[in-house]
Short mmCIF file of C-alpha atoms in Angstrom, two decimals:
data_model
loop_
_atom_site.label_atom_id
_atom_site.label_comp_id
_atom_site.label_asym_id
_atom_site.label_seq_id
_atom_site.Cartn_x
_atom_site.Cartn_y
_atom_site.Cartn_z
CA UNK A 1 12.42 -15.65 -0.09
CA UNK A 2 10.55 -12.75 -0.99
CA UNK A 3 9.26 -10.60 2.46
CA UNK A 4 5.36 -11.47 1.99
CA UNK A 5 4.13 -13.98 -0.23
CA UNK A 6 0.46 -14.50 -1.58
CA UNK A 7 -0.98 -16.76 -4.48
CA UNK A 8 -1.92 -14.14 -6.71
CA UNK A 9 -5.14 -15.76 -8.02
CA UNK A 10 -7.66 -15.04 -8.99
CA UNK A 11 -9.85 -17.14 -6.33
CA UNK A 12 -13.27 -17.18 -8.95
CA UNK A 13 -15.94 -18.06 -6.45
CA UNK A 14 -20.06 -17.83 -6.57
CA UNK A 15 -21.75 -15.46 -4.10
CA UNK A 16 -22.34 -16.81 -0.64
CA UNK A 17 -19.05 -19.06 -0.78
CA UNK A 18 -16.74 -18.85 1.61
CA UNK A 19 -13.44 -18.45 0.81
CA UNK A 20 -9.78 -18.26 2.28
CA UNK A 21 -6.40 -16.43 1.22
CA UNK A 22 -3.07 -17.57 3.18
CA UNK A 23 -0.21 -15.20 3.42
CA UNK A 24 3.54 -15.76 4.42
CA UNK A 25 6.20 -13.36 5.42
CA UNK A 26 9.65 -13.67 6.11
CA UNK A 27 10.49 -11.27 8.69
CA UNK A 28 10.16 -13.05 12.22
CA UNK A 29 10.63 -9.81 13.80
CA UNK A 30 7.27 -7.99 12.55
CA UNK A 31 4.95 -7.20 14.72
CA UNK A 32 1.79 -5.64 12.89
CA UNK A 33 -0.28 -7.27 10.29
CA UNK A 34 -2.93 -5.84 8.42
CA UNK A 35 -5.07 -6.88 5.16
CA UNK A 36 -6.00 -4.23 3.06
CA UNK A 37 -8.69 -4.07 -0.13
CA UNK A 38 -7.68 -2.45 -3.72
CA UNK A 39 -10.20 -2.17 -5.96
CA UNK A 40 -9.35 -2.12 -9.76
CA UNK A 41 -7.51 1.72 -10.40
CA UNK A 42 -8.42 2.66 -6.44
CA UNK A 43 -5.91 2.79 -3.92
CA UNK A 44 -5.46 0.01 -0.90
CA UNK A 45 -7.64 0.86 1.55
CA UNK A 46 -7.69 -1.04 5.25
CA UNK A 47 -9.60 -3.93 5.68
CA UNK A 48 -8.68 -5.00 9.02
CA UNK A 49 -5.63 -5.51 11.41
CA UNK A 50 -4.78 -8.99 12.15
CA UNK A 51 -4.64 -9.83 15.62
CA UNK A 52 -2.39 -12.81 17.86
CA UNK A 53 -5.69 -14.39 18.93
CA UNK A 54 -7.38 -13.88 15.89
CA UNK A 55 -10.15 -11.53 15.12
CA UNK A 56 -13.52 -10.95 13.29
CA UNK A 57 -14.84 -8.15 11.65
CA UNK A 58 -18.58 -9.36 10.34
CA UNK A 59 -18.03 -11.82 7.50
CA UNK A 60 -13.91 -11.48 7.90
CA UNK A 61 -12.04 -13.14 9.67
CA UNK A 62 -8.19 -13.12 9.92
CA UNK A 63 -5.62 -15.03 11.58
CA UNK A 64 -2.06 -15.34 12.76
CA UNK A 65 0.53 -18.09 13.17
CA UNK A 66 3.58 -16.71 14.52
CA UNK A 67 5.48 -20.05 14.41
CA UNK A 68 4.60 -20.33 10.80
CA UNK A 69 4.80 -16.82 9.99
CA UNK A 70 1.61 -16.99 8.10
CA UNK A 71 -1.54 -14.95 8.17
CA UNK A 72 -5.04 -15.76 6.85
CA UNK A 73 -8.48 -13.63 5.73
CA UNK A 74 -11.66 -15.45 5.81
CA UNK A 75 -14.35 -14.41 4.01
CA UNK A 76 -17.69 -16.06 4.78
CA UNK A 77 -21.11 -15.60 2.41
CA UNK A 78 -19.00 -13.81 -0.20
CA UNK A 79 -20.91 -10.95 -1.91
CA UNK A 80 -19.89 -9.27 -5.38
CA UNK A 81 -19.12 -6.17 -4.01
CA UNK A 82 -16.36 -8.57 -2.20
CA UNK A 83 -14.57 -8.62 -5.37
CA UNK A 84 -11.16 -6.93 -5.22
CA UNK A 85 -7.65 -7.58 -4.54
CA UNK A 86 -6.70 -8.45 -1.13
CA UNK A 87 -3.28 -7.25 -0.12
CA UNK A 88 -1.27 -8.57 2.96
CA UNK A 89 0.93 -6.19 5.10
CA UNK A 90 3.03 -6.54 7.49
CA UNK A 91 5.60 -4.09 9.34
CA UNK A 92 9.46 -3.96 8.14
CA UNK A 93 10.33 -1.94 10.24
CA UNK A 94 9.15 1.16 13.05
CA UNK A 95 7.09 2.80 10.98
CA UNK A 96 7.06 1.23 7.40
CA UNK A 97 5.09 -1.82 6.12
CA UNK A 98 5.43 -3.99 3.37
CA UNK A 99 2.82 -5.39 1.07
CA UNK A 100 2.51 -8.24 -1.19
CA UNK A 101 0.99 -8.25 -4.14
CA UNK A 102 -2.07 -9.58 -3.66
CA UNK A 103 -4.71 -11.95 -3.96
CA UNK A 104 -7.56 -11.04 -6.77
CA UNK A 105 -10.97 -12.59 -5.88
CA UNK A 106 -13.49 -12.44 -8.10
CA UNK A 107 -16.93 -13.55 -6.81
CA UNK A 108 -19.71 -14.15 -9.26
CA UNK A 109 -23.69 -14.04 -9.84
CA UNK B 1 -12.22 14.43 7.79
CA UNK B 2 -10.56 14.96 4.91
CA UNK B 3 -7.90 11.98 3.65
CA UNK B 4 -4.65 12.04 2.04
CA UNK B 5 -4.70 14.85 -0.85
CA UNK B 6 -2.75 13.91 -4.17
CA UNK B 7 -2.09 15.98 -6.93
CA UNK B 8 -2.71 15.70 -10.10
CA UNK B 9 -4.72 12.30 -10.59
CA UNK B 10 -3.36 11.82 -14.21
CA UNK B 11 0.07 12.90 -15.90
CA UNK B 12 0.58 12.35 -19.11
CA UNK B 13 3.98 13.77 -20.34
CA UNK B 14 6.87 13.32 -22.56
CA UNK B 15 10.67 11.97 -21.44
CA UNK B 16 12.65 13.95 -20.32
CA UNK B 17 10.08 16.27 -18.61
CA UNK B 18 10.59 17.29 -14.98
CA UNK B 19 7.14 15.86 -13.02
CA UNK B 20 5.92 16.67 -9.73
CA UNK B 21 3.72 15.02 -7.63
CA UNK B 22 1.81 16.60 -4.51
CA UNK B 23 0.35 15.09 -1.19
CA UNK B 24 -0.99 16.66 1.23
CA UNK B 25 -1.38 13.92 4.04
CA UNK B 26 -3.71 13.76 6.88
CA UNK B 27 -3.95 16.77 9.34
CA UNK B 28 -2.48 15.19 13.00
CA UNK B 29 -1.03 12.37 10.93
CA UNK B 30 3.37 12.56 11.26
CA UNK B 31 4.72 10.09 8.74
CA UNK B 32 4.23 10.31 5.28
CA UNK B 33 5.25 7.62 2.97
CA UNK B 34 5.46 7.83 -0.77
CA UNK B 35 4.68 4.41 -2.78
CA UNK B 36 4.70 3.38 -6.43
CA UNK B 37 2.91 0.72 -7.60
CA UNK B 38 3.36 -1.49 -11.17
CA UNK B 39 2.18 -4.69 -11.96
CA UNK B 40 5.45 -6.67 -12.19
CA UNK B 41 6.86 -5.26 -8.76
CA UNK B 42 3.75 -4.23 -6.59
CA UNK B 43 3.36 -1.82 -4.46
CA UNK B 44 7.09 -0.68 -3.47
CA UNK B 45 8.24 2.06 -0.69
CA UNK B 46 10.00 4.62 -2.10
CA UNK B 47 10.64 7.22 0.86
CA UNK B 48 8.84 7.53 4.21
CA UNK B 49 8.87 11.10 6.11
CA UNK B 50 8.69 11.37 10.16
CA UNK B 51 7.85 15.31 11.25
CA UNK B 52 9.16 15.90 8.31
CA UNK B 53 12.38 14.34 8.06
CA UNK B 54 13.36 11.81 5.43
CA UNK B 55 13.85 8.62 7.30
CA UNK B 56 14.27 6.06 4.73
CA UNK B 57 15.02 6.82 1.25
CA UNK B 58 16.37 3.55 0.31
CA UNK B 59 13.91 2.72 -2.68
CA UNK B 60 14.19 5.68 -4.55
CA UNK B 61 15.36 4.32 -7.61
CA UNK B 62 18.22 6.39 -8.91
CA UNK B 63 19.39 9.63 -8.16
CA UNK B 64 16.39 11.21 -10.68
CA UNK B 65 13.84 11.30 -8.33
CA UNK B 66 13.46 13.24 -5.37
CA UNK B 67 11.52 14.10 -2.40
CA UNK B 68 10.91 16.87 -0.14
CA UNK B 69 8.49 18.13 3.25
CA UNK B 70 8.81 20.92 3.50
CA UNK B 71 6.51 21.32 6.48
CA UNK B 72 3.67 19.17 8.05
CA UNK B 73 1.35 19.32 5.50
CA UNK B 74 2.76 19.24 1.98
CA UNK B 75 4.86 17.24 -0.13
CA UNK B 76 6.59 16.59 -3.17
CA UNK B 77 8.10 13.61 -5.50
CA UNK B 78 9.93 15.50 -8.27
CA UNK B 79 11.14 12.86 -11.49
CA UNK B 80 13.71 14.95 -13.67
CA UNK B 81 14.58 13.90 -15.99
CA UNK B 82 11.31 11.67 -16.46
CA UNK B 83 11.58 8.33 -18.59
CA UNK B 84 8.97 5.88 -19.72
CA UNK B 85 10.11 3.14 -17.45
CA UNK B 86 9.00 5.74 -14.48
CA UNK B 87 4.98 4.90 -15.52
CA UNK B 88 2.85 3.61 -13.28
CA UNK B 89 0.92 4.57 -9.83
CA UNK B 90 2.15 6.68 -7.39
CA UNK B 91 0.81 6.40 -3.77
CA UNK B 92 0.88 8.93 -1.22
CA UNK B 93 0.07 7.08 2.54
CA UNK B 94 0.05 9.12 5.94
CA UNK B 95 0.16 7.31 9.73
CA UNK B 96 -0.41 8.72 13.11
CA UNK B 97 1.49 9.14 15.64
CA UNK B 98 3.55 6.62 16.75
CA UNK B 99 2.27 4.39 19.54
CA UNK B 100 3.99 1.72 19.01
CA UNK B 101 4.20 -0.11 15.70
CA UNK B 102 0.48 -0.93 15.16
CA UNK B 103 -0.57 2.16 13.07
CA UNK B 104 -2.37 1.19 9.80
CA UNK B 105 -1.57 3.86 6.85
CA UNK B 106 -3.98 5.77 4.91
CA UNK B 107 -3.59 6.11 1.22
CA UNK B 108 -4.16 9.00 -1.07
CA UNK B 109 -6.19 8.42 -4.67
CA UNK B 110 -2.61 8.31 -6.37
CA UNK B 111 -1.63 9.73 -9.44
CA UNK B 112 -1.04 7.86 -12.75
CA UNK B 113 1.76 8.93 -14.30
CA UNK B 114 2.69 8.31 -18.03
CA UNK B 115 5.50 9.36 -19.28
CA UNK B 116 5.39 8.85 -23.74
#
């Protein structure tokens, strides 16, 4: 099982959709969780940590089963500028994290 | 504030040519992590630095590449000899300090290296 999973896409939605992306890692030990943003030829920048209870940063919103071992970004009245690829990351260790591939959304007019 | 610093942006160069890469990470920040990043693997770890220290060099790929930190604010991933299976984006990420686990990195523009 590979250490963090995501359906690569892309997720093709119109603006103002909301839309979901589902993440699943292997490591039951991690402790830090994060979904970062790549644009096309930029480099990942943070989006926003993910949280135990859950958290909401304006139209995001991400979420965390532990028992599953599965996180989730939810992104409500999706604008183009939301277009990118969303990368999941979680911690494999002290200091280093480990990112999956990502999930391209592409939102159109 | 100034982010992470890579140097150059583009490298275009034959095989066999020595490259080096440059990063000069955030001031205040202590680990420093060097990434590349292809489409059929992702974004992989190749080394991560802690006050300057190499912690984990696990996924540097063969014995051809190499890093260094020289102090807090500078470092380099050297490929000699380079081959064309080496293209593709290199990352440079720095963290602060450690308070526990929960720090998010920062990522440098990267460098796209072709090697011909």
């Amino acid at each position: 099982r590979k250490e963090v999973e995501q359906d690569p896409g892309p997720f093709n939605v119109p603006e103002g959709a909301t839309v979901a992306f589902n993440c699943t890692y292997s490591n039951s030990a991690s402790q830090s969780f994060f979904w970062y943003r790549q644009d096309c030829r930029k480099e990942p920048k943070l989006l926003m940590s993910v949280y135990s209870s859950g958290n909401e940063d304006g139209r995001f919103t991400a979420q965390l089963n532990r028992a599953s071992q599965y996180i989730s970004l939810l992104i409500r009245d999706s604008k183009l500028s939301d277009s990118a690829t969303y990368l999941c990351v979680v911690n494999s260790g002290y200091s280093t994290l480990t990112f999956g591939k990502g999930t391209m959304l592409l939102v159109s007019p | 504030d100034a982010g992470v610093i890579q140097s150059p942006r583009h490298e275009v160069t034959e095989m066999g040519q020595e490259v080096t890469l440059r990063c000069k990470p955030i001031s205040g920040h202590n680990s420093l992590f060097w990434y590349r990043q292809t489409m059929m693997r992702g974004l992989e770890l190749l080394i991560y630095f802690n006050n300057n220290v190499p912690i984990d060099d696990s996924g540097m790929p063969e014995d051809r590449f190499s890093a260094k930190m020289p102090n807090a604010s500078f470092s380099t991933l050297k490929i000699q000899p380079s081959e064309p299976r080496d293209s593709a984006v290199y990352f440079c990420a720095s963290s602060s300090p450690n308070r526990g686990n929960n720090q998010p990195q920062h990522f440098g523009d990267g460098t796209r290296l072709s090697i011909l």
